[in-house]
Amino acid sequence: MGFNFNVSEQGIILANSHRGYNTKYPENTMHAFIGAFKEGTHSIELDIAMTKDEKIVVIHDFSIERVSNGEGYVEQMTLAELRQYDFGVKFSPEFKNTQISELRDVLNWAVENQLGLIVEVKQRRNHQRFAEVLVSLLQETKSVDNILLLGFDHVLINKVKALLPEIKLQVVTLARYNDQLSAVLGSNASSVCVEYHYVGKDDLIAYKKAGLSVRLYLHESEEPILKVYNRKYGYDAESEIISWLQEGLIDMLSHDDIPYLKELINKAGKKSY
């Protein structure tokens, strides 16, 4: 049985951990994913790219400097080269000797634990081969029903869908078009990722009427992000977002801080999952 991302009508909101539980564990590692699961969440956002030797790994950046003790570009390195470096020690010495994760291992773990993954594609080049390798991996792990394939590059994720029509796409929207729903449906989306700066209630209502699931991404911040939005716009953005949750317009709320997600969902009177 696949994972259901379209849950708002059930009074549920998915607390979607961004790159795993990355305020407590090194981002996009199995530590962060297992930590998010133990915290009681069942959907996780992560990022992927393909190595020089056509292995798909879990990492956000195009280069490895920020999250490891090495240097180089993911698409120009082999998996063996990436595994020479530590992807945990920069976060904390407690996570020394953490290797980069292969997507295959994360997919198998997610299927075993009945989790939903938002898999964001970060591949810059070699798109057709990337799509072929990813499709093969999804079929091998029998995980296609556990994921939404996410992308800023709608063309790239549709290359995957052309090879695997049953895959569900989540598209990023960082602009408001004159006919927003048509733009999203034109990219063959089953789901949409929105940010507060680029979405209005009318858009959310249209998405839900069209049967789409909706994920609201809240930016990382050292202070509660909705307080930042309040200050940025000079009005009570927090109450507006809470009202969207209450009205069933949001299926997934995504952020780095899982307790904060649960707090907001609870404030809206909804069940966190």
Short mmCIF file of C-alpha atoms in Angstrom, two decimals:
data_model
loop_
_atom_site.label_atom_id
_atom_site.label_comp_id
_atom_site.label_asym_id
_atom_site.label_seq_id
_atom_site.Cartn_x
_atom_site.Cartn_y
_atom_site.Cartn_z
CA MET A 1 0.00 0.00 0.00
CA GLY A 2 1.33 3.44 -0.92
CA PHE A 3 1.64 6.49 1.29
CA ASN A 4 -1.21 9.01 1.30
CA PHE A 5 -0.03 12.63 1.05
CA ASN A 6 -3.52 14.07 0.54
CA VAL A 7 -4.74 14.01 4.13
CA SER A 8 -6.23 17.40 5.04
CA GLU A 9 -9.83 16.19 4.69
CA GLN A 10 -9.12 13.66 7.46
CA GLY A 11 -8.18 16.40 9.93
CA ILE A 12 -4.52 15.43 9.59
CA ILE A 13 -1.50 17.53 8.64
CA LEU A 14 1.80 15.84 7.82
CA ALA A 15 4.67 17.31 9.83
CA ASN A 16 7.18 17.14 6.99
CA SER A 17 10.76 17.27 8.25
CA HIS A 18 12.98 19.27 5.88
CA ARG A 19 16.13 17.26 5.05
CA GLY A 20 15.20 15.08 8.01
CA TYR A 21 15.41 16.30 11.60
CA ASN A 22 18.27 18.62 10.68
CA THR A 23 18.24 20.78 13.81
CA LYS A 24 19.38 17.76 15.84
CA TYR A 25 21.20 15.62 13.28
CA PRO A 26 23.34 16.19 10.16
CA GLU A 27 20.99 16.99 7.28
CA ASN A 28 20.08 14.42 4.63
CA THR A 29 21.70 11.56 6.54
CA MET A 30 20.15 8.41 7.93
CA HIS A 31 20.69 9.90 11.40
CA ALA A 32 18.35 12.76 10.46
CA PHE A 33 15.77 10.50 8.83
CA ILE A 34 15.64 7.99 11.68
CA GLY A 35 15.57 10.86 14.17
CA ALA A 36 12.57 12.39 12.39
CA PHE A 37 10.74 9.06 12.45
CA LYS A 38 11.46 8.57 16.14
CA GLU A 39 10.06 12.06 16.75
CA GLY A 40 6.74 10.79 15.43
CA THR A 41 6.72 12.15 11.88
CA HIS A 42 5.95 10.01 8.85
CA SER A 43 6.96 12.19 5.89
CA ILE A 44 10.43 13.46 5.11
CA GLU A 45 11.82 15.82 2.47
CA LEU A 46 15.25 15.02 1.03
CA ASP A 47 17.44 15.95 -1.95
CA ILE A 48 19.18 13.79 -4.54
CA ALA A 49 21.78 13.90 -7.29
CA MET A 50 23.65 11.33 -9.40
CA THR A 51 27.36 10.66 -9.10
CA LYS A 52 29.86 10.27 -11.92
CA ASP A 53 29.44 6.48 -11.73
CA GLU A 54 25.62 6.76 -11.82
CA LYS A 55 24.80 6.17 -8.17
CA ILE A 56 22.03 8.36 -6.74
CA VAL A 57 22.98 9.90 -3.43
CA VAL A 58 21.20 12.08 -0.89
CA ILE A 59 22.59 15.62 -0.69
CA HIS A 60 21.26 19.15 -1.11
CA ASP A 61 24.22 21.11 -2.50
CA PHE A 62 26.01 20.60 -5.79
CA SER A 63 29.33 20.53 -3.91
CA ILE A 64 30.18 18.75 -0.66
CA GLU A 65 32.12 21.43 1.26
CA ARG A 66 29.28 22.72 3.46
CA VAL A 67 28.22 19.35 4.82
CA SER A 68 31.44 17.29 4.78
CA ASN A 69 35.14 17.52 5.49
CA GLY A 70 35.92 17.17 1.79
CA GLU A 71 35.81 19.19 -1.42
CA GLY A 72 34.37 18.53 -4.84
CA TYR A 73 31.20 18.38 -6.90
CA VAL A 74 28.79 15.49 -6.52
CA GLU A 75 28.17 14.95 -10.22
CA GLN A 76 31.93 14.91 -10.92
CA MET A 77 32.78 12.36 -8.21
CA THR A 78 32.26 8.62 -7.87
CA LEU A 79 30.47 7.11 -4.91
CA ALA A 80 33.77 5.69 -3.68
CA GLU A 81 35.31 9.16 -3.79
CA LEU A 82 32.39 10.62 -1.84
CA ARG A 83 32.68 7.90 0.76
CA GLN A 84 36.22 9.00 1.59
CA TYR A 85 34.68 11.96 3.40
CA ASP A 86 32.73 12.45 6.61
CA PHE A 87 29.21 13.88 6.29
CA GLY A 88 28.52 14.15 10.01
CA VAL A 89 31.54 15.57 11.78
CA LYS A 90 30.96 19.17 10.65
CA PHE A 91 27.58 19.10 12.36
CA SER A 92 28.98 17.59 15.56
CA PRO A 93 31.87 15.29 16.56
CA GLU A 94 29.15 12.97 17.87
CA PHE A 95 28.37 12.06 14.25
CA LYS A 96 31.94 11.40 13.13
CA ASN A 97 32.31 8.78 10.35
CA THR A 98 28.86 9.37 8.86
CA GLN A 99 28.87 8.42 5.19
CA ILE A 100 26.80 9.99 2.44
CA SER A 101 23.56 8.06 1.99
CA GLU A 102 22.56 6.24 -1.17
CA LEU A 103 18.97 6.82 -2.17
CA ARG A 104 18.48 3.06 -2.51
CA ASP A 105 19.01 2.54 1.22
CA VAL A 106 16.64 5.38 2.15
CA LEU A 107 13.92 4.07 -0.17
CA ASN A 108 14.14 0.56 1.25
CA TRP A 109 13.97 1.97 4.79
CA ALA A 110 10.96 4.15 3.94
CA VAL A 111 9.03 1.28 2.37
CA GLU A 112 9.79 -0.97 5.34
CA ASN A 113 8.48 1.68 7.76
CA GLN A 114 5.58 2.87 5.57
CA LEU A 115 6.88 6.43 5.32
CA GLY A 116 6.32 9.08 2.66
CA LEU A 117 9.26 10.83 1.04
CA ILE A 118 9.34 14.14 -0.80
CA VAL A 119 12.32 13.55 -3.08
CA GLU A 120 13.72 16.77 -4.53
CA VAL A 121 15.84 16.48 -7.66
CA LYS A 122 19.03 18.57 -7.67
CA GLN A 123 20.63 17.16 -10.82
CA ARG A 124 22.14 19.86 -13.08
CA ARG A 125 23.35 17.89 -16.11
CA ASN A 126 22.92 14.50 -17.82
CA HIS A 127 19.18 14.67 -17.24
CA GLN A 128 18.02 11.83 -19.44
CA ARG A 129 20.44 9.32 -17.95
CA PHE A 130 19.57 10.53 -14.46
CA ALA A 131 15.88 9.89 -15.20
CA GLU A 132 16.64 6.38 -16.47
CA VAL A 133 18.73 5.48 -13.42
CA LEU A 134 16.14 6.89 -11.00
CA VAL A 135 13.28 5.00 -12.64
CA SER A 136 15.24 1.76 -12.45
CA LEU A 137 15.93 2.37 -8.77
CA LEU A 138 12.30 3.15 -7.94
CA GLN A 139 11.18 -0.01 -9.69
CA GLU A 140 13.86 -2.12 -8.00
CA THR A 141 12.89 -0.88 -4.51
CA LYS A 142 9.13 -0.91 -5.22
CA SER A 143 8.96 2.57 -3.72
CA VAL A 144 7.17 4.63 -6.37
CA ASP A 145 3.98 4.79 -4.27
CA ASN A 146 5.91 6.09 -1.26
CA ILE A 147 7.26 9.24 -2.89
CA LEU A 148 6.41 12.54 -4.45
CA LEU A 149 9.11 13.61 -6.89
CA LEU A 150 9.79 17.29 -6.29
CA GLY A 151 11.52 19.80 -8.50
CA PHE A 152 12.06 23.45 -9.29
CA ASP A 153 12.89 22.12 -12.76
CA HIS A 154 9.51 20.89 -13.97
CA VAL A 155 11.02 19.75 -17.27
CA LEU A 156 13.46 17.43 -15.51
CA ILE A 157 10.93 15.71 -13.27
CA ASN A 158 8.66 15.23 -16.26
CA LYS A 159 11.48 13.30 -17.96
CA VAL A 160 11.13 10.83 -15.12
CA LYS A 161 7.34 10.75 -15.46
CA ALA A 162 7.62 10.09 -19.18
CA LEU A 163 9.47 6.87 -18.32
CA LEU A 164 7.37 6.02 -15.26
CA PRO A 165 3.85 7.46 -15.74
CA GLU A 166 2.60 6.30 -12.34
CA ILE A 167 5.04 8.51 -10.43
CA LYS A 168 3.46 11.50 -8.71
CA LEU A 169 5.08 14.91 -9.10
CA GLN A 170 5.21 17.81 -6.67
CA VAL A 171 6.12 21.10 -8.31
CA VAL A 172 7.67 24.14 -6.67
CA THR A 173 5.89 27.45 -7.31
CA LEU A 174 7.93 30.59 -6.64
CA ALA A 175 5.75 32.93 -8.67
CA ARG A 176 2.04 33.65 -9.08
CA TYR A 177 0.94 33.26 -12.68
CA ASN A 178 -2.22 34.73 -14.15
CA ASP A 179 -3.72 31.23 -14.27
CA GLN A 180 -1.85 29.54 -11.45
CA LEU A 181 -3.74 26.26 -11.46
CA SER A 182 -3.28 25.77 -15.20
CA ALA A 183 0.46 26.37 -14.83
CA VAL A 184 0.70 23.70 -12.13
CA LEU A 185 -1.49 21.18 -13.94
CA GLY A 186 0.46 21.85 -17.13
CA SER A 187 3.47 20.37 -15.36
CA ASN A 188 1.52 17.16 -14.65
CA ALA A 189 1.52 17.79 -10.91
CA SER A 190 -0.32 15.71 -8.32
CA SER A 191 0.98 17.96 -5.57
CA VAL A 192 2.29 21.49 -5.15
CA CYS A 193 4.90 23.03 -2.86
CA VAL A 194 4.18 26.63 -1.90
CA GLU A 195 5.87 29.36 0.12
CA TYR A 196 3.96 32.05 1.97
CA HIS A 197 5.51 34.84 -0.10
CA TYR A 198 4.11 33.47 -3.36
CA VAL A 199 0.70 32.05 -2.52
CA GLY A 200 -2.78 33.28 -1.66
CA LYS A 201 -5.83 31.59 -0.23
CA ASP A 202 -7.52 31.56 -3.64
CA ASP A 203 -4.62 29.52 -5.01
CA LEU A 204 -4.88 27.01 -2.18
CA ILE A 205 -8.63 26.60 -2.66
CA ALA A 206 -8.09 25.99 -6.38
CA TYR A 207 -5.40 23.39 -5.73
CA LYS A 208 -7.57 21.46 -3.29
CA LYS A 209 -10.64 21.60 -5.58
CA ALA A 210 -8.46 20.12 -8.32
CA GLY A 211 -7.52 17.22 -6.03
CA LEU A 212 -3.91 18.25 -5.44
CA SER A 213 -2.08 17.81 -2.16
CA VAL A 214 -0.42 20.97 -0.86
CA ARG A 215 2.85 21.37 1.05
CA LEU A 216 3.63 24.71 2.70
CA TYR A 217 7.36 25.18 3.22
CA LEU A 218 8.40 27.43 6.10
CA HIS A 219 11.90 28.90 5.78
CA GLU A 220 14.65 28.06 8.24
CA SER A 221 15.17 30.70 10.88
CA GLU A 222 16.89 31.16 14.23
CA GLU A 223 13.61 32.50 15.66
CA PRO A 224 10.07 31.21 15.03
CA ILE A 225 9.62 31.76 11.30
CA LEU A 226 6.02 32.96 11.50
CA LYS A 227 7.17 35.77 13.78
CA VAL A 228 9.65 36.69 11.04
CA TYR A 229 6.81 36.77 8.49
CA ASN A 230 4.78 38.98 10.85
CA ARG A 231 7.64 41.46 11.04
CA LYS A 232 8.40 41.30 7.33
CA TYR A 233 4.86 42.15 6.25
CA GLY A 234 3.65 44.19 9.21
CA TYR A 235 0.53 42.10 9.85
CA ASP A 236 -0.44 38.83 11.52
CA ALA A 237 0.77 36.31 8.94
CA GLU A 238 0.84 33.62 11.61
CA SER A 239 -2.92 33.75 12.18
CA GLU A 240 -3.50 33.64 8.41
CA ILE A 241 -1.42 30.48 8.05
CA ILE A 242 -3.10 28.87 11.04
CA SER A 243 -6.47 29.60 9.41
CA TRP A 244 -5.30 27.83 6.22
CA LEU A 245 -4.44 24.78 8.30
CA GLN A 246 -7.81 24.92 10.06
CA GLU A 247 -9.69 25.14 6.76
CA GLY A 248 -8.02 22.03 5.32
CA LEU A 249 -6.05 23.87 2.65
CA ILE A 250 -2.66 22.44 3.66
CA ASP A 251 -1.76 18.74 3.74
CA MET A 252 1.93 19.04 4.61
CA LEU A 253 3.72 21.62 6.74
CA SER A 254 7.46 21.55 6.14
CA HIS A 255 10.27 22.99 8.28
CA ASP A 256 13.56 22.09 9.96
CA ASP A 257 12.22 22.16 13.54
CA ILE A 258 9.83 19.26 14.18
CA PRO A 259 8.55 20.41 17.61
CA TYR A 260 7.68 23.79 16.05
CA LEU A 261 5.75 22.04 13.27
CA LYS A 262 3.80 20.04 15.82
CA GLU A 263 3.09 23.20 17.83
CA LEU A 264 1.59 24.95 14.80
CA ILE A 265 -0.47 21.92 13.80
CA ASN A 266 -1.75 21.57 17.35
CA LYS A 267 -2.59 25.29 17.43
CA ALA A 268 -4.76 24.73 14.37
CA GLY A 269 -6.60 21.94 16.16
CA LYS A 270 -5.37 19.28 13.74
CA LYS A 271 -3.65 15.94 14.21
CA SER A 272 0.05 15.80 13.39
CA TYR A 273 1.34 12.74 11.55
#
